[in-house]
Structure formats: C-alpha cells, structure tokens
Short mmCIF file of C-alpha atoms in Angstrom, two decimals:
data_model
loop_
_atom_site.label_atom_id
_atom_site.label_comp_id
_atom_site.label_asym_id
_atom_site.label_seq_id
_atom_site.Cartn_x
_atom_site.Cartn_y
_atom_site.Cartn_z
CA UNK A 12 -10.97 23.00 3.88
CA UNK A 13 -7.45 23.21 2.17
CA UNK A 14 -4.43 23.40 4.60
CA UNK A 15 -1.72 26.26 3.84
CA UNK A 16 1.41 24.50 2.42
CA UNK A 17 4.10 23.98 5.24
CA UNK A 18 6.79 26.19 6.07
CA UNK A 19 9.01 23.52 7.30
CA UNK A 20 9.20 19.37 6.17
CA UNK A 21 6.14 17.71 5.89
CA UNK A 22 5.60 14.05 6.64
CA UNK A 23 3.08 12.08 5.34
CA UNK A 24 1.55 8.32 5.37
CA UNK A 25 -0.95 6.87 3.02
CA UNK A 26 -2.36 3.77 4.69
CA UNK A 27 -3.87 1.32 2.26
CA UNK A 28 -4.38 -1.78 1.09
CA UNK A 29 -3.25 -4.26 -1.61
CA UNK A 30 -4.04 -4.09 -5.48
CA UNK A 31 -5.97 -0.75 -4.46
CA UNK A 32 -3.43 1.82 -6.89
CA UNK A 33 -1.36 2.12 -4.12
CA UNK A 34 2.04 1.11 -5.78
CA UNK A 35 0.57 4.00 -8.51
CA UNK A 36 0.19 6.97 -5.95
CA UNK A 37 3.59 6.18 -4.23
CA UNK A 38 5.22 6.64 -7.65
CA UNK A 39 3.05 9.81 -8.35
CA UNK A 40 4.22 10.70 -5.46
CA UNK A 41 7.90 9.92 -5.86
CA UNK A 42 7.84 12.42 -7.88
CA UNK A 43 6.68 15.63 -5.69
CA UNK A 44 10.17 17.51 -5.93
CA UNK A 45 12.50 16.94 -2.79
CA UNK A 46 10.68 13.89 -1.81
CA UNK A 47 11.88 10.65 -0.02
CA UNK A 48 9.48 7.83 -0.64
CA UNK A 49 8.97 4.79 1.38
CA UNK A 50 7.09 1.73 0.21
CA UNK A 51 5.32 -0.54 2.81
CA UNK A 52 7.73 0.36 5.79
CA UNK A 53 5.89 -2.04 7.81
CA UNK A 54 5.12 -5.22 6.02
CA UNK A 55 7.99 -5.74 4.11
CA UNK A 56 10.69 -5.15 7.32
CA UNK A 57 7.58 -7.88 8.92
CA UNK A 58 8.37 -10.29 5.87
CA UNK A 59 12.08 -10.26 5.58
CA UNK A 60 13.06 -10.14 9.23
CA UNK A 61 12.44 -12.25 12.72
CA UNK A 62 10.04 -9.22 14.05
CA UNK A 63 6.61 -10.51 13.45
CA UNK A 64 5.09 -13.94 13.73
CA UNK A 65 4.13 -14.90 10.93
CA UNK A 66 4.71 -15.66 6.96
CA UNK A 67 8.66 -14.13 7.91
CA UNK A 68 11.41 -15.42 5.54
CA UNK A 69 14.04 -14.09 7.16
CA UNK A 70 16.64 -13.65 4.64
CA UNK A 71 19.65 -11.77 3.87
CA UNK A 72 20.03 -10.40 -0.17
CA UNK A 73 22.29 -13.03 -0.58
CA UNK A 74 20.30 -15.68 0.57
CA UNK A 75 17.56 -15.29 -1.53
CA UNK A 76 19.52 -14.81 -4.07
CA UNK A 77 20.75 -18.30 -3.82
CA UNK A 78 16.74 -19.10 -3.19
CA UNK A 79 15.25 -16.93 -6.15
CA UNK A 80 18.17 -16.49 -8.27
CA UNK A 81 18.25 -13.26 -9.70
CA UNK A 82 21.97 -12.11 -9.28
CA UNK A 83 21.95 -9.75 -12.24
CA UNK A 84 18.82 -8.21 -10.59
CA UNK A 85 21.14 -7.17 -7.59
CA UNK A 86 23.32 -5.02 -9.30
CA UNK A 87 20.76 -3.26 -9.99
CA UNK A 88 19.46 -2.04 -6.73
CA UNK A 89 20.96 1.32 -5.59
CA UNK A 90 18.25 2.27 -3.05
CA UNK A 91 16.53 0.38 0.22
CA UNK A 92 17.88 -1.38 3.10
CA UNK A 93 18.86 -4.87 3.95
CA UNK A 94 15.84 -5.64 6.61
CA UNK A 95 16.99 -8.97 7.97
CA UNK A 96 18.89 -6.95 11.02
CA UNK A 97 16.75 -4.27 11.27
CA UNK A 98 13.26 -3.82 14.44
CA UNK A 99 10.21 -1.86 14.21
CA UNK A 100 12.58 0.43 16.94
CA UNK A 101 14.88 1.04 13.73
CA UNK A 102 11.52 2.00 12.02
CA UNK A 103 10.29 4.56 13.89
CA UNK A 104 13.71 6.45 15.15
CA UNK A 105 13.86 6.31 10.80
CA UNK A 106 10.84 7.94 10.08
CA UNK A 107 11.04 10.21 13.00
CA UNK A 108 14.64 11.48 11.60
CA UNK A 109 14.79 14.89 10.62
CA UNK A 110 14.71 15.06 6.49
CA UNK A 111 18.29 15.26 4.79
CA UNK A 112 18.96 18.72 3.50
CA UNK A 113 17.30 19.42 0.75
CA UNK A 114 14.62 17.05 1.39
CA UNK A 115 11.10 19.17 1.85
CA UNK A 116 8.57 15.82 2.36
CA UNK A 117 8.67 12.06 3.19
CA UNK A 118 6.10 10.00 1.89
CA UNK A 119 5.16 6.70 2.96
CA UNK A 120 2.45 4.04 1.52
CA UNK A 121 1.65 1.43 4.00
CA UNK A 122 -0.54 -1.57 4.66
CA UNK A 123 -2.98 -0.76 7.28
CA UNK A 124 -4.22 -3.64 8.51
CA UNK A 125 -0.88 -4.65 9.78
CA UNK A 126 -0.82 -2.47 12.28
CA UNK A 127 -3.54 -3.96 13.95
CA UNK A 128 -2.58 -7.63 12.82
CA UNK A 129 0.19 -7.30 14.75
CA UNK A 130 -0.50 -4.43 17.36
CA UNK A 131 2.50 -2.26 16.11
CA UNK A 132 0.55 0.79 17.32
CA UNK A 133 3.30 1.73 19.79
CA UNK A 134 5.57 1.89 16.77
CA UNK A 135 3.55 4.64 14.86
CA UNK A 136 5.70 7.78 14.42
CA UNK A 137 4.62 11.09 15.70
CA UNK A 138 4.70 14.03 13.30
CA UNK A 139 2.94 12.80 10.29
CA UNK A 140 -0.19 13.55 8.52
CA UNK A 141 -2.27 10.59 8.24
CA UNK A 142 -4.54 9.55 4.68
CA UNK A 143 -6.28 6.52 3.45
CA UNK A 144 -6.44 4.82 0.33
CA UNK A 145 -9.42 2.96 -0.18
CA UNK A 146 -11.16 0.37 -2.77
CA UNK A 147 -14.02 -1.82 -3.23
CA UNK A 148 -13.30 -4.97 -1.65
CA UNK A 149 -15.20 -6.83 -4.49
CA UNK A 150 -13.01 -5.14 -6.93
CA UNK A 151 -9.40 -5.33 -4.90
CA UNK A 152 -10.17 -9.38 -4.31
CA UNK A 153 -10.72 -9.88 -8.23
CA UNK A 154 -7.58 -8.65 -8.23
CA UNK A 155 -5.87 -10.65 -6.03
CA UNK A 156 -7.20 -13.86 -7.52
CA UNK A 157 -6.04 -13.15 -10.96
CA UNK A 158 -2.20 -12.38 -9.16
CA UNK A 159 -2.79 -15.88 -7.04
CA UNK A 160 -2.91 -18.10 -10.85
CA UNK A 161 -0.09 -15.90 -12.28
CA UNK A 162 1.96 -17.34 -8.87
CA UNK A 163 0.50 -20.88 -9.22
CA UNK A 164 1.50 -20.90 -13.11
CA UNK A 165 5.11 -19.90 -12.02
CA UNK A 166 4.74 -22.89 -9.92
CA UNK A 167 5.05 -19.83 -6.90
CA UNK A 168 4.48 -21.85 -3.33
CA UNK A 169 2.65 -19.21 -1.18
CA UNK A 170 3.28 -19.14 2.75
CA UNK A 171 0.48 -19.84 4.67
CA UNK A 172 -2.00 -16.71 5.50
CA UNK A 173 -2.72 -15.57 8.70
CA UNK A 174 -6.06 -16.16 9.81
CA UNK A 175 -7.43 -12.71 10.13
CA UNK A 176 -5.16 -12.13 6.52
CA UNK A 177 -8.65 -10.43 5.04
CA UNK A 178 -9.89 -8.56 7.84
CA UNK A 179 -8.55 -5.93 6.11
CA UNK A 180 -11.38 -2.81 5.95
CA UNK A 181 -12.23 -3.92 10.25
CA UNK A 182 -8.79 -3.09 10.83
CA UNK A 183 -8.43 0.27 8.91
CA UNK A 184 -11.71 1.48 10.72
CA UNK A 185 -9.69 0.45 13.55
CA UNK A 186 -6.26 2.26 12.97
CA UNK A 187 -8.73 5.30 11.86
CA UNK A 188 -10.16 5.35 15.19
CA UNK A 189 -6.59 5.16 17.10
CA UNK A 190 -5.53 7.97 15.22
CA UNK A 191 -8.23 10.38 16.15
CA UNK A 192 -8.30 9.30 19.63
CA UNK A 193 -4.27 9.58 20.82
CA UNK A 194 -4.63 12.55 18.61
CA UNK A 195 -2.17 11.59 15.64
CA UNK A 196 -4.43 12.79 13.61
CA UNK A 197 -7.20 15.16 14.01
CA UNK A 198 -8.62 15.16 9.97
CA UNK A 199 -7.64 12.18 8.27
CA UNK A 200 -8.20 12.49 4.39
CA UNK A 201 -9.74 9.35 2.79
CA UNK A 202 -9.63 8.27 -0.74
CA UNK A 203 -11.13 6.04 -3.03
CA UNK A 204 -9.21 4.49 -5.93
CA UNK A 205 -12.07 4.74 -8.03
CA UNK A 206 -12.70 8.12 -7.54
CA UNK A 207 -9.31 8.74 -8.57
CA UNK A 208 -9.44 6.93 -11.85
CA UNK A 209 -12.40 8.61 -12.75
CA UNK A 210 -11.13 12.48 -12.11
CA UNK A 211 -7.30 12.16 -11.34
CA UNK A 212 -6.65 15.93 -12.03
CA UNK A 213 -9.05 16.37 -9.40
CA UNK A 214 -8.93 14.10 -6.82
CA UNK A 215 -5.31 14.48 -6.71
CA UNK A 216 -5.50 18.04 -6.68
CA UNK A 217 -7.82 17.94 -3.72
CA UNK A 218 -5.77 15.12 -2.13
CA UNK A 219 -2.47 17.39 -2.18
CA UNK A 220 -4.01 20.93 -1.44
CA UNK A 221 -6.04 19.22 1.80
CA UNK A 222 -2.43 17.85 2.85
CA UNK A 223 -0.30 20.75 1.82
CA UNK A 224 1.36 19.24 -0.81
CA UNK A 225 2.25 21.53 -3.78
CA UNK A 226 0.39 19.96 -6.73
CA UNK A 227 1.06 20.28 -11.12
CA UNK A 228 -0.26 18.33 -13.67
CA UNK A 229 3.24 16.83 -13.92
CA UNK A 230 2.13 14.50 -11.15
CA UNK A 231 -0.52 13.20 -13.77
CA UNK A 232 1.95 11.00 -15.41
CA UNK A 233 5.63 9.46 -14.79
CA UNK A 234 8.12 7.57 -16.25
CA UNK A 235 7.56 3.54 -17.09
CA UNK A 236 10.02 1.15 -15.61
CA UNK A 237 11.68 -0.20 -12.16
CA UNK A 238 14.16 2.84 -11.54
CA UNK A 239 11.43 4.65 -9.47
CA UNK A 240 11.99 1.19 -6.78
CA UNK A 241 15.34 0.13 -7.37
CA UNK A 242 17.14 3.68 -7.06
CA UNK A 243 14.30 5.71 -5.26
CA UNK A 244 12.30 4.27 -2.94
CA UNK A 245 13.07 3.34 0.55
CA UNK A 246 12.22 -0.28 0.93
CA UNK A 247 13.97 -3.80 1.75
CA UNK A 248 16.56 -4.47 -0.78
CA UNK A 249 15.00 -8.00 -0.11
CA UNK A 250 11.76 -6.86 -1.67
CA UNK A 251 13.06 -5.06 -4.55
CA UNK A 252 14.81 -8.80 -5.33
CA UNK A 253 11.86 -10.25 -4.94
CA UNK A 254 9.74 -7.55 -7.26
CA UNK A 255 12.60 -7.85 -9.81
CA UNK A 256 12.73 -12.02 -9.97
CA UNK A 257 8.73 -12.73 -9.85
CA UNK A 258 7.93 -10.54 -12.43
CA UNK A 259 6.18 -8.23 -10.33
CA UNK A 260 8.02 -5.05 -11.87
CA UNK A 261 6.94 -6.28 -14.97
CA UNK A 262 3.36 -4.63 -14.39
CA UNK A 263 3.50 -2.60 -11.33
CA UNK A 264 6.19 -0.11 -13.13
CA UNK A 265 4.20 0.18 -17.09
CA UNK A 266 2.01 2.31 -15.27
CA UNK A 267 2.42 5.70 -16.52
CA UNK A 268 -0.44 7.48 -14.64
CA UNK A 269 -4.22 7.27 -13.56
CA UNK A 270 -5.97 5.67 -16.24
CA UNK A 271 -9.56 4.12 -15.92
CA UNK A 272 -10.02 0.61 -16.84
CA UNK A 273 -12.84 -1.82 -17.13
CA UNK A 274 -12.60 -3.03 -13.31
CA UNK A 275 -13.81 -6.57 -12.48
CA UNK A 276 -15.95 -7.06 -9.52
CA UNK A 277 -16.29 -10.23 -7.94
CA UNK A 278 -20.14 -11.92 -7.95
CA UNK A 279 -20.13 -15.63 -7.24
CA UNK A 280 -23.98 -15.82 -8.43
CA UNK A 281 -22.59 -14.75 -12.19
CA UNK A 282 -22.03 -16.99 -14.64
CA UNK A 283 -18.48 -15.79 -14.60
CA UNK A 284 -15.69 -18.56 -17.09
CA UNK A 285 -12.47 -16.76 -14.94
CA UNK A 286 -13.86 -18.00 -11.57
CA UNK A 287 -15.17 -20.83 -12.85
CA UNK A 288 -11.24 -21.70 -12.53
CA UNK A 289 -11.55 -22.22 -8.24
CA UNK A 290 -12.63 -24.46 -6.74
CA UNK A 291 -16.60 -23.50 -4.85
CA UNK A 292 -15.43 -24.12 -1.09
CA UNK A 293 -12.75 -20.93 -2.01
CA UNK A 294 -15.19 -19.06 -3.57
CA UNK A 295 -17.63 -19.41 -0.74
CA UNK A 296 -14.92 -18.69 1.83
CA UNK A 297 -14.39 -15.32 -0.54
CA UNK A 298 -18.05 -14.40 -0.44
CA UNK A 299 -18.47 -14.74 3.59
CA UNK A 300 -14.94 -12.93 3.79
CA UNK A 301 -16.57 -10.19 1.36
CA UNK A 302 -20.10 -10.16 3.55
CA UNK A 303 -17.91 -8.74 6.40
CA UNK A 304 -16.02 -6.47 4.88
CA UNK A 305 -18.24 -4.04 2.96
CA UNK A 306 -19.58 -2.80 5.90
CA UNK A 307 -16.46 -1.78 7.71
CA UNK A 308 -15.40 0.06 3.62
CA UNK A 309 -18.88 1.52 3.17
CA UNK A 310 -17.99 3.34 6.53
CA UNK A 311 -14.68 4.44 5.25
CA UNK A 312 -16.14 5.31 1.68
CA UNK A 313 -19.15 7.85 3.43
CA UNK A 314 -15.87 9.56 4.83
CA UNK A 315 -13.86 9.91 1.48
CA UNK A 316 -12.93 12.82 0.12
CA UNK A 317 -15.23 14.12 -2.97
CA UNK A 318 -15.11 16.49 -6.06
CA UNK A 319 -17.60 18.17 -8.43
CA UNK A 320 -16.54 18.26 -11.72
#
C-alpha cells in the first residue's frame, strides 16, 4: 500500500550493490525537485580516508592528483567533500542534519554489504526510509569482469579484495534483518534492476508512490554527461577525481534513462569466447562465489516489489 507524500523532509537510502543500475537511479533521482543526492556515503569516505581497514588510499585531492594526474579534471568539481579528514561520526551528524531551506528530500545510494563488512551499524542514521536495489548476481558479476579487463588494459593495478569482498547478497539479507529488528525500518521496499528495465514507468512509479516521493515521467530520462557528479552529488571530491581520470564518467554519465539491453549472464559450462579470456581457477572461484549467493538474492527477489502491466 502507497504511503501519503510527506508533509515535512523526507530522507531516503537505497542500499545496493555494484553494476546493479544503481549509479542510474541516483541520477533519476537527482533529479526529484529540491533534492540533495548522495552517492555511496559509506564506501567512498571507507576508500579515501584512515576509517576502515582495508583497500584505504588515504589521499588528499592533491595527492592523487600528483598520483592520477588529472589537474584539469579538478577544476571541474564544484560539489563533494574532501574525505581524507572526515569519520563515519562526520557521516551520520551529516545525514542526520536538518535539510537546507528549500531542500524537501535527501537521497542516498549506498553499498550494502559494507555495512556489515565493516560493522558500521552503529553509524546508520535514524530518520530515513530504507529500499533495496537488487540484481542477479550472475548478471551483476558479468559485469564486473568486463570492468576488471577495461582496468587491466589501462594497465589499472587493483588493491587487494577483502576476503568476504563477494559476500555481497548474505550481507544485504543481513542489514535487511537489522533494520526490521531495531525498528529503522518497519516496510522496506525492494527492487530488482531487471524489473525496472523491463517497465520503468512502472516500477518507478510504484517505487516513488510506496516511499512518498512525488513521481512524473520527467524522471524517465535526464541529461547525458558528468555535471549530475561533479556539481550535484554529495560524494568525495577524491572519487569524482578518480571517476573523471579512469574513464569511468565516460559510461556511467551517457545514460539517459532506463533502457533494456541484452544482459549477459555468467555460465561457466557455455561455450562462452569472452570468458574464455580468464584463467579456469578464477572462473571456478566465480562459480562457488555465485553457488552461495543466489540463495541469499532469491530471498531478497521473493520480497521485491511487483507490477502488472
């Protein structure tokens, strides 16, 4: 059942996972009038400050700038924060804040998992309405396969992962569960990705009436290009460096809207010339990491929010 739209500021965090249309929805979201937007809160103030163990470069703007290059890309950012001084304290007491004037909702798309990866849990903020994000795990590790030879042909050397890196879906159920029990969230709303690409009029329309988020067709489509990060969002300056000098903008921001693509699916029994590319000891470690997590997203995906056309 649909909530009534709020009377006062509404706060709301979208708890996802990578390559899942999650950069997508924050920009479609971006775009709800009076909106501050906040991309990855947690993980990104984890990778570019001393707050985490962990994969942490710990680096001011200007240091990776003399790492990355990229000064041109700096004068470009008018939006984020530098995250090298900032604590997970900072975090909170930030999204707690009352809204500037003028501002009617915060949105914020975040990385589940890391929560639990790095039992932040006392660092959740109160007042929010909680939703998921979800996508097939055999679809969202295609994905990030393809990204890992773009990095290795750019010569990219990636830190090493944490162990429980993919335990992704096990720790969503997880962060699910802590939300109904301390009673941060009595109805969470769960999405899939592909549901979404298949009906985005009405998925989104449900998503945003069951939140209380005044929905148009506008939302169906927004600009192309990096403004919506480098003058909009709230995230690490450090990251929108980062975005600007790997190329990463280059794809995440020509995304106009929801459109439905042929989706790749990973099945290490097909005859398949792309993964024929890795070596069989990864692609083995991929199928046991796979075997555990469909499970723990079938549970999730029962629980998803659903449309009739």
């Amino acid at each position: 059942m649909a909530v009534e739209p709020p009377t006062g500021p509404l706060k709301v965090l979208l708890w996802t996972t990578g390559r899942s249309l999650s950069n997508a929805f924050l920009q479609c979201m971006t775009y709800v009038p009076d909106t501050i937007a906040w991309h990855e809160p947690y993980s990104q103030l984890g990778k570019f400050s001393n707050v985490v163990e962990g994969p942490a470069v710990s680096k001011t703007v200007q240091e990776l700038v003399k790492t990355l290059g990229g000064a041109s890309a700096v004068a470009k950012i008018e939006s984020g924060y530098d995250a090298s001084d900032k604590d997970y304290d900072w975090l909170k007491e930030q999204l707690e804040s009352d809204l500037p004037d003028g501002k009617r909702m915060l949105f914020a798309k975040a990385h589940g998992a890391y929560i639990r990866r790095f039992s932040l849990f006392d660092k959740l903020p109160q007042g929010f309405r909680h939703t998921f994000l979800i996508r097939n795990p055999k679809a969202t590790i295609m994905s990030k396969l393809k990204m890992s030879l773009k990095l290795q042909a750019r010569s990219v050397k990636l830190p090493e992962l944490p162990r429980d890196q993919f335990r992704i879906y096990e720790y969503l159920i997880e962060l699910l569960k802590y939300l109904k029990a301390e009673g941060l969230e009595s109805r969470p709303i769960i999405i899939d990705a592909d549901d979404l690409l298949a009906n985005p009029k009405e998925m989104l329309e449900a998503y945003c009436n069951e939140v209380g988020i005044p929905f148009t067709e506008d939302l169906l489509t927004w600009p192309a290009g990096d403004d919506v990060m480098t003058k909009m969002w709230m995230t690490p300056k450090q990251t929108i460096l980062t975005f600007g000098v790997m190329g990463f903008a280059e794809t995440t921001f020509a995304c106009t809207g929801f459109k439905k693509k042929p989706v790749s699916t990973f099945d290490a029994n097909k005859d398949d010339e792309f993964l024929k590319q890795f070596p069989p000891a990864a692609l083995e470690k991929v199928k046991a990491i796979l075997e555990k997590e469909m499970p723990f997203y079938e549970e999730m995906y029962r629980q998803r929010l659903t449309v009739t056309k």
